[in-house]
Coordinates of C-alpha atoms in Angstrom, one line a residue:
M1389 CA 179.2 163.1 67.4
P1390 CA 182.9 163.4 68.9
S1391 CA 185.5 161.1 67.3
S1392 CA 187.3 158.3 69.2
P1393 CA 190.7 159.0 70.3
D1394 CA 191.8 155.6 68.7
H1395 CA 191.3 157.0 65.3
H1396 CA 193.0 154.3 63.6
H1397 CA 190.5 151.7 65.0
S1398 CA 187.6 153.5 63.6
R1399 CA 185.9 152.7 60.4
Q1400 CA 183.0 153.9 58.2
I1401 CA 179.6 152.0 58.5
R1402 CA 177.6 152.3 55.4
P1403 CA 173.7 152.0 55.4
P1404 CA 172.4 148.8 53.8
T1405 CA 171.2 148.9 50.3
T1406 CA 168.6 147.0 48.5
E1407 CA 171.2 144.7 47.1
A1408 CA 172.4 143.6 50.5
N1409 CA 173.6 139.9 50.7
C1410 CA 171.1 137.8 52.2
D1411 CA 173.2 134.9 53.1
D1412 CA 172.2 133.1 56.4
S1413 CA 175.7 133.4 57.7
V1414 CA 175.6 137.1 57.8
S1415 CA 175.0 138.5 61.3
P1416 CA 171.6 140.0 61.9
S1417 CA 171.8 143.9 61.6
P1418 CA 170.9 145.9 64.9
L1419 CA 167.6 146.7 63.3
E1420 CA 166.6 143.2 62.9
R1421 CA 167.7 142.2 66.4
C1422 CA 165.5 144.9 67.5
R1423 CA 162.5 143.5 65.4
N1424 CA 163.0 140.1 66.8
S1425 CA 163.1 141.4 70.6
E1426 CA 160.2 141.4 73.0
F1427 CA 160.6 145.0 73.0
S1428 CA 159.2 145.4 69.3
S1429 CA 155.9 143.9 70.6
T1430 CA 155.2 146.8 72.6
T1431 CA 156.9 149.5 70.8
T1432 CA 156.9 151.1 67.3
L1433 CA 160.5 151.6 65.9
T1434 CA 161.2 154.1 63.0
A1435 CA 164.6 154.0 61.2
K1436 CA 166.6 157.0 60.6
P1437 CA 169.4 157.2 58.2
F1438 CA 172.7 155.6 59.3
S1439 CA 175.5 157.9 60.6
T1440 CA 179.1 157.0 61.2
I1441 CA 179.9 155.4 64.4
K1442 CA 183.1 155.3 65.8
G1443 CA 184.3 152.7 68.2
H1444 CA 183.0 149.0 68.6
R1445 CA 181.1 147.7 65.8
D1446 CA 178.2 146.7 68.0
M1447 CA 177.6 150.2 69.2
V1448 CA 174.4 151.8 67.7
D1449 CA 173.9 155.5 67.3
P1450 CA 171.3 156.5 69.9
E1451 CA 169.7 158.8 67.5
R1452 CA 169.5 156.1 64.7
F1453 CA 166.0 154.9 66.1
S1454 CA 163.2 157.0 67.4
V1455 CA 160.8 155.2 69.7
Q1456 CA 156.9 155.7 69.9
R1457 CA 155.0 154.9 72.8
P1458 CA 152.2 152.3 72.5
Q1459 CA 148.9 153.8 72.2
R1460 CA 146.5 153.3 75.2
R1461 CA 143.9 150.7 74.5
R1462 CA 140.2 151.8 74.3
A1463 CA 138.3 151.0 77.5
L1464 CA 135.2 148.7 77.3
P1465 CA 131.9 150.4 77.0
L1466 CA 129.6 150.9 80.2
C1467 CA 127.1 148.5 79.0
T1468 CA 129.6 145.7 78.8
W1469 CA 130.8 146.3 82.3
S1470 CA 127.2 146.1 83.2
T1471 CA 126.5 142.8 81.6
V1472 CA 129.4 141.3 83.1
A1473 CA 128.2 142.5 86.6
V1474 CA 124.9 141.0 85.9
L1475 CA 126.3 137.6 84.9
W1476 CA 128.4 137.6 87.9
L1477 CA 125.6 138.5 90.4
S1478 CA 123.4 135.8 88.7
S1479 CA 125.8 133.0 88.9
I1480 CA 126.4 133.9 92.8
V1481 CA 122.6 133.9 93.2
L1482 CA 122.0 130.6 91.3
T1483 CA 124.9 128.9 93.2
A1484 CA 123.4 129.8 96.7
W1485 CA 119.8 128.8 95.4
L1486 CA 121.2 125.5 94.2
F1487 CA 122.9 124.9 97.3
G1488 CA 120.0 125.7 99.6
H1489 CA 117.7 123.8 97.5
C1490 CA 119.9 120.7 97.9
E1491 CA 120.1 121.1 101.6
T1492 CA 116.3 121.8 102.0
R1493 CA 115.1 119.0 99.5
P1494 CA 117.3 115.8 99.8
R1495 CA 117.0 113.1 97.6
H1496 CA 115.0 111.2 100.2
S1497 CA 112.6 112.8 102.5
Y1498 CA 109.0 112.9 103.9
E1499 CA 108.3 115.4 100.9
T1500 CA 109.9 113.7 98.0
G1501 CA 109.7 110.1 99.1
F1502 CA 111.9 107.4 100.4
D1503 CA 113.4 104.4 98.4
T1504 CA 111.0 102.1 100.6
D1505 CA 107.8 103.9 99.2
L1506 CA 105.7 102.6 96.5
N1507 CA 107.7 104.0 93.4
P1508 CA 104.6 104.8 91.0
L1509 CA 102.9 106.7 93.9
R1510 CA 106.0 109.0 94.8
P1511 CA 105.3 111.8 92.2
A1512 CA 102.0 112.3 93.8
I1513 CA 103.3 113.1 97.2
E1514 CA 102.4 116.6 98.4
L1515 CA 102.4 118.0 101.7
K1516 CA 99.6 120.1 103.3
K1517 CA 98.7 121.5 106.6
V1518 CA 95.9 119.6 108.2
R1519 CA 94.1 120.3 111.6
F1520 CA 92.8 117.2 113.4
T1521 CA 89.4 117.2 114.3
G1522 CA 87.3 115.0 116.9
G1523 CA 89.3 115.9 119.9
L1524 CA 88.1 115.5 123.6
K1525 CA 87.2 118.7 125.2
F1526 CA 85.7 120.1 128.7
H1527 CA 82.4 121.7 129.6
E1528 CA 82.5 124.4 132.0
N1529 CA 81.2 122.0 134.5
G1530 CA 84.0 119.8 133.9
T1531 CA 82.2 117.0 131.8
T1532 CA 84.1 115.7 128.7
Y1533 CA 82.8 115.9 125.3
R1534 CA 83.5 115.3 121.6
Y1535 CA 83.3 117.9 118.9
L1536 CA 82.4 116.6 115.5
E1537 CA 82.4 118.9 112.3
P1538 CA 79.1 119.4 110.9
G1539 CA 78.9 117.7 107.4
A1540 CA 82.2 115.9 107.7
T1541 CA 82.4 112.1 106.8
Q1542 CA 82.2 110.2 110.1
Y1543 CA 84.1 107.1 110.6
V1544 CA 83.2 106.1 114.1
G1545 CA 80.0 106.0 115.9
E1546 CA 77.0 103.6 116.0
P1547 CA 77.2 100.9 113.3
S1548 CA 75.3 101.6 110.2
E1549 CA 75.5 100.9 106.5
E1550 CA 76.5 104.4 105.9
L1551 CA 79.5 104.2 108.5
D1552 CA 80.6 100.7 106.8
R1553 CA 80.6 102.4 103.3
A1554 CA 82.7 105.4 104.3
W1555 CA 85.4 102.6 105.4
R1556 CA 85.0 100.5 102.3
L1557 CA 85.8 103.7 100.2
L1558 CA 88.5 104.5 102.3
I1559 CA 90.3 101.3 102.1
Q1560 CA 89.5 100.3 98.6
G1561 CA 93.2 100.7 97.3
Q1562 CA 94.7 98.0 99.3
G1563 CA 95.6 95.9 96.2
V1564 CA 98.0 97.7 93.7
D1565 CA 98.9 96.0 90.5
L1566 CA 102.3 96.7 88.9
L1567 CA 103.6 95.5 85.5
G1568 CA 107.0 96.4 83.5
D1569 CA 109.4 98.8 85.2
E1570 CA 107.2 99.5 88.1
A1571 CA 107.5 95.8 89.2
E1572 CA 111.3 95.6 89.0
G1573 CA 112.7 94.1 91.9
L1574 CA 109.4 92.4 93.0
E1575 CA 110.1 88.8 91.6
G1576 CA 110.1 86.3 94.4
K1577 CA 108.8 88.9 96.9
T1578 CA 105.1 89.2 95.9
Y1579 CA 102.3 87.3 94.1
Q1580 CA 102.3 87.2 90.4
K1581 CA 98.9 87.1 88.6
P1582 CA 98.6 84.8 85.6
E1583 CA 98.6 87.8 83.1
G1584 CA 101.8 89.0 84.2
W1585 CA 100.9 91.5 86.8
W1586 CA 102.5 91.8 90.3
L1587 CA 100.3 92.3 93.2
T1588 CA 101.4 94.5 96.0
G1589 CA 100.0 97.4 98.0
A1590 CA 100.8 100.6 100.1
D1591 CA 101.1 100.4 103.9
V1592 CA 98.8 103.2 104.5
F1593 CA 95.9 101.1 103.3
H1594 CA 96.6 98.0 105.4
Q1595 CA 97.0 100.3 108.5
L1596 CA 93.5 101.8 107.7
H1597 CA 92.3 98.1 107.2
C1598 CA 93.6 97.4 110.8
V1599 CA 91.9 100.4 112.2
N1600 CA 88.6 99.3 110.8
M1601 CA 89.1 95.8 112.2
V1602 CA 89.7 97.1 115.7
R1603 CA 86.6 99.3 115.3
E1604 CA 84.3 96.4 114.4
A1605 CA 85.8 94.3 117.2
L1606 CA 84.5 96.9 119.5
R1607 CA 81.0 96.2 118.5
P1608 CA 80.9 92.5 118.4
D1609 CA 77.2 92.5 118.6
Y1610 CA 76.9 94.1 115.2
Y1611 CA 80.0 92.8 113.3
T1612 CA 81.5 89.7 114.9
P1613 CA 79.8 86.4 114.8
P1614 CA 79.0 84.3 118.0
N1615 CA 82.1 82.3 119.1
P1616 CA 84.6 83.8 116.9
E1617 CA 87.5 81.6 115.7
P1618 CA 90.8 81.8 117.3
I1619 CA 92.0 83.3 113.9
H1620 CA 89.8 86.3 114.3
T1621 CA 91.3 87.3 117.7
M1622 CA 94.7 87.0 116.4
H1623 CA 93.9 89.1 113.5
I1624 CA 92.8 91.9 116.0
D1625 CA 96.0 91.6 117.9
H1626 CA 98.1 91.7 114.6
C1627 CA 96.2 94.8 113.9
I1628 CA 96.8 96.6 117.2
D1629 CA 100.6 95.8 117.3
Y1630 CA 100.9 96.8 113.5
L1631 CA 99.3 100.2 114.2
R1632 CA 101.8 100.5 117.3
Q1633 CA 104.7 100.0 115.0
G1634 CA 103.2 102.4 112.3
V1635 CA 102.8 105.1 114.9
M1636 CA 106.2 104.7 116.2
C1637 CA 107.8 104.5 112.6
S1638 CA 106.2 107.9 111.6
V1639 CA 107.5 109.8 115.0
D1640 CA 105.0 112.7 114.7
L1641 CA 106.5 115.6 116.6
T1642 CA 103.7 117.9 116.4
M1643 CA 103.2 119.8 119.7
I1644 CA 99.9 118.9 121.5
P1645 CA 98.8 121.8 124.1
I1646 CA 97.5 120.6 127.4
G1647 CA 94.4 121.9 129.0
W1648 CA 93.4 122.0 132.8
S1649 CA 90.0 121.6 134.1
D1650 CA 89.7 123.0 137.8
T1651 CA 86.3 121.3 138.2
R1652 CA 87.7 117.7 137.5
N1653 CA 91.3 118.6 138.7
R1654 CA 92.9 117.0 135.5
I1655 CA 94.6 117.8 132.2
L1656 CA 93.3 116.9 128.8
Q1657 CA 95.4 117.3 125.8
N1658 CA 94.2 119.3 122.9
T1659 CA 94.5 117.3 119.9
E1660 CA 92.9 119.5 117.4
V1661 CA 96.2 121.1 116.0
V1662 CA 97.6 121.5 112.7
H1663 CA 99.7 118.8 111.3
T1664 CA 101.9 118.6 108.3
C1665 CA 100.6 115.7 106.3
R1666 CA 101.0 113.9 103.0
D1667 CA 98.0 114.7 100.9
F1668 CA 96.0 111.2 101.2
D1669 CA 93.4 112.3 98.8
K1670 CA 95.9 113.5 96.2
E1671 CA 97.7 110.0 96.5
A1672 CA 94.4 108.1 96.1
K1673 CA 92.7 110.1 93.6
A1674 CA 94.8 112.3 91.5
G1675 CA 95.1 112.0 87.8
P1676 CA 96.5 108.8 86.3
M1677 CA 97.2 107.6 89.8
L1678 CA 93.7 106.2 89.8
Q1679 CA 94.8 103.6 87.4
V1680 CA 97.2 102.2 90.3
F1681 CA 94.5 101.6 92.9
G1682 CA 92.2 98.7 93.0
L1683 CA 92.5 95.7 90.7
R1684 CA 92.4 97.5 87.6
N1685 CA 88.7 96.8 86.5
Y1686 CA 87.2 97.9 83.3
P1687 CA 83.3 98.4 83.3
L1688 CA 81.8 96.3 80.8
Q1689 CA 78.3 97.8 79.4
F1690 CA 75.2 95.9 78.2
D1691 CA 75.8 97.0 74.7
Q1692 CA 79.4 96.1 74.6
M1693 CA 78.7 92.7 75.8
E1694 CA 76.1 92.5 73.0
E1695 CA 78.7 93.6 70.4
M1696 CA 81.2 91.1 71.8
E1697 CA 78.4 88.3 71.2
L1698 CA 78.5 87.5 74.9
D1699 CA 75.3 85.8 76.5
V1700 CA 74.4 88.3 78.9
G1701 CA 71.5 86.2 80.3
E1702 CA 74.0 83.3 81.1
Y1703 CA 76.1 85.5 83.0
T1704 CA 73.3 86.2 85.4
T1705 CA 72.7 82.6 86.1
W1706 CA 76.4 82.4 87.2
M1707 CA 76.2 85.0 89.9
E1708 CA 76.1 82.8 93.1
L1709 CA 74.2 85.4 95.0
A1710 CA 72.1 82.7 96.2
F1711 CA 75.0 80.3 97.6
M1712 CA 76.3 83.4 99.4
H1713 CA 73.2 84.3 100.9
W1714 CA 71.8 81.1 102.0
S1715 CA 74.8 78.7 102.2
A1716 CA 77.7 80.9 103.3
R1717 CA 75.3 83.1 105.0
I1718 CA 76.8 86.5 104.4
D1719 CA 75.5 89.6 103.1
A1720 CA 77.7 90.0 100.1
A1721 CA 78.7 93.6 100.9
D1722 CA 81.0 95.1 98.4
V1723 CA 81.7 92.0 96.4
E1724 CA 82.6 92.3 92.6
F1725 CA 81.6 90.1 89.7
V1726 CA 84.4 90.0 87.2
L1727 CA 85.2 88.2 83.8
A1728 CA 88.8 87.2 83.9
P1729 CA 90.8 84.1 82.8
P1730 CA 90.2 80.9 84.7
R1731 CA 92.6 79.1 86.7
D1732 CA 94.1 75.8 85.3
S1733 CA 91.9 73.7 87.5
E1734 CA 88.6 75.3 86.6
P1735 CA 86.1 72.8 85.3
V1736 CA 85.4 73.2 81.7
T1737 CA 81.7 73.5 82.5
R1738 CA 82.5 76.8 84.2
R1739 CA 84.7 78.3 81.2
R1740 CA 83.3 80.1 78.3
K1741 CA 85.1 81.4 75.1
S1742 CA 84.8 84.7 73.4
P1743 CA 86.8 86.0 70.4
V1744 CA 87.6 89.1 72.4
L1745 CA 88.0 87.9 76.0
G1746 CA 89.2 84.5 75.0
D1747 CA 88.9 81.6 77.5
H1748 CA 87.5 83.0 80.6
C1749 CA 85.0 82.6 83.7
L1750 CA 83.2 84.7 86.3
W1751 CA 85.2 85.6 89.3
I1752 CA 83.8 86.9 92.6
L1753 CA 86.3 89.2 94.4
D1754 CA 86.6 91.2 97.6
F1755 CA 85.0 89.5 100.6
D1756 CA 86.8 91.6 103.1
C1757 CA 83.8 93.7 103.7
C1758 CA 81.3 91.0 104.0
K1759 CA 79.4 90.3 107.4
V1760 CA 77.4 87.5 108.7
M1761 CA 73.7 87.3 107.5
T1762 CA 71.4 86.4 110.2
M1763 CA 68.6 84.0 109.0
D1764 CA 65.9 86.2 110.3
E1765 CA 64.1 89.6 109.1
N1766 CA 67.1 91.7 110.3
G1767 CA 69.4 89.7 108.0
I1768 CA 67.0 90.0 105.0
Q1769 CA 66.7 93.8 105.5
R1770 CA 70.7 94.0 105.7
A1771 CA 71.0 92.0 102.5
A1772 CA 68.6 94.3 100.6
E1773 CA 70.6 97.4 101.8
T1774 CA 73.8 95.8 100.6
C1775 CA 72.3 95.2 97.2
W1776 CA 72.0 99.1 96.8
S1777 CA 75.1 100.1 98.4
N1778 CA 77.4 98.0 96.3
D1779 CA 79.5 99.3 93.1
P1780 CA 77.0 100.6 90.3
F1781 CA 77.8 97.3 88.3
Y1782 CA 76.2 95.2 90.8
L1783 CA 72.9 93.9 89.1
R1784 CA 69.9 95.5 90.2
P1785 CA 66.4 95.9 89.2
A1786 CA 65.8 98.2 86.3
H1787 CA 62.9 100.4 84.8
G1788 CA 62.5 102.2 81.5
D1789 CA 64.8 99.9 79.2
E1790 CA 63.1 96.8 78.1
R1791 CA 66.4 95.0 77.9
D1792 CA 67.5 95.7 81.3
I1793 CA 64.1 94.8 82.7
D1794 CA 64.3 91.4 80.9
L1795 CA 67.7 90.8 82.2
W1796 CA 66.5 91.5 85.7
R1797 CA 63.7 89.0 85.3
H1798 CA 66.1 86.4 83.9
F1799 CA 68.4 86.9 87.0
R1800 CA 65.3 86.9 89.5
G1801 CA 64.1 83.6 88.2
A1802 CA 67.5 82.0 88.3
F1803 CA 68.1 83.3 91.9
L1804 CA 64.8 82.1 93.3
E1805 CA 65.4 78.8 91.8
A1806 CA 68.9 78.4 93.1
S1807 CA 67.8 79.6 96.5
A1808 CA 65.1 77.0 96.8
R1809 CA 67.4 74.3 95.9
I1810 CA 70.1 75.5 98.6
I1811 CA 67.5 76.0 101.4
I1812 CA 65.9 72.7 100.7
A1813 CA 69.2 70.7 100.8
S1814 CA 70.0 72.4 104.4
E1815 CA 69.7 70.3 107.5
D1816 CA 66.3 71.2 108.5
G1817 CA 64.8 71.1 105.2
G1818 CA 64.5 75.1 105.1
Q1819 CA 61.0 75.0 106.2
S1820 CA 61.4 78.2 108.2
R1821 CA 63.4 79.9 105.7
S1822 CA 61.5 78.9 102.4
Y1823 CA 60.0 82.5 102.1
F1824 CA 63.4 84.2 102.6
P1825 CA 64.4 84.5 98.9
E1826 CA 61.1 86.0 97.9
R1827 CA 61.0 88.3 100.7
L1828 CA 64.7 89.6 99.8
V1829 CA 63.8 90.1 96.1
G1830 CA 60.6 91.9 97.1
L1831 CA 62.5 94.3 99.4
I1832 CA 64.9 95.1 96.5
E1833 CA 62.3 95.8 94.0
D1834 CA 60.3 98.0 96.4
R1835 CA 63.4 100.2 96.5
V1836 CA 63.5 100.6 92.9
A1837 CA 59.7 101.2 92.9
T1838 CA 60.1 104.0 95.6
F1839 CA 62.9 105.5 93.8
T1840 CA 60.9 105.9 90.3
K1841 CA 57.9 107.2 92.1
T1842 CA 60.0 109.8 93.9
T1843 CA 61.9 110.6 90.7
K1844 CA 58.6 111.1 88.8
A1845 CA 56.9 113.2 91.7
D1846 CA 60.2 115.6 91.9
G1847 CA 59.8 116.0 87.9
L1848 CA 56.3 117.0 88.3
K1849 CA 57.2 119.6 90.9
G1850 CA 59.9 121.0 88.8
E1851 CA 57.5 121.6 85.9

């Protein structure tokens, strides 16, 4: 290295030794400054032996250090990049799906349910496509007819017991009992039963009830008693207006095609088109939802009553069928006899105690399907048909089991005795109706006798 012209200012710099002074006041060496710099984090420095430097003391011999370039980092394997790409694409797809799902399935909708819906039934909501039936059509000659699907349950037509039963099954879920969290917010808004249940109902069943009321009003000769009370007409008016509000509330926008008859020169709407509907059958019958509909009746079998030490024969004398037929003059269609806690005002003579049931009495429920029973042969025939169309736990004559036969005999005697007292106490002394109870019991027993003979005959044919 060339020497400086100012030779007298130059001085010899010796390389450091292992015995160098480590006092903090000593200025760091150039090597230490390099090690502490940012440069040292990206490069590797290798020291060479010191050489004599002429000039300023801070000057450093450029040959003193050799600089090694940092090695290039190893690239990620191809599989790692593939994994990152898959995760990135998956996150995009998931985000898009969640966004679309939230857009198409809002919190409250026709499919998911609204906050005004009966909450325990919302999980059962399911949509399905349904083609309406029973529409009006044109014959080629221009006359109008109504097509009925073969084998389908009919809800309109000539009045009959079969038609009435179809409607009873359709609207049997009017009463819904709720308890606990299900009944939250109902206090003060609905009736509370003594045992803590809150009674409410789903609007669909009240609308069906109203349709049935209007249907019956169209056949006054069969359903409506002579000189109906004003409350009956008021009820029909309520039902018609209630149905109007229900239709306007749903606002069904399904497109209805319109046909044309050249013969009659008029149009006719084709109502047999596909609609998007909530699944009514699933709402009414699916799984645990069965426990919601009705009044939560629990069947009580004969042997269970015996195990509970209940006097079954005594309960048969309580069944006020005689009063309903001969005093109230109704057919007792679809009534139910239920053992339940008594009202506070219930007479002591009507109460019974049981280790299992506690203090209880016999209740008669569900009079909404009852019709007037005329005091003639037609009325007797109707009452007999009603006996067999009621629910299975309705008392009927039995065959085969001696205990069941004895129970029917007990009921038969009590019924005829009570019927005679009621008829004799009537205004005319019941002379023209004295044979009605015997006639009714005979028709009921003839039915089971015919059934027994038919069953045996079918069994012989099968052999």
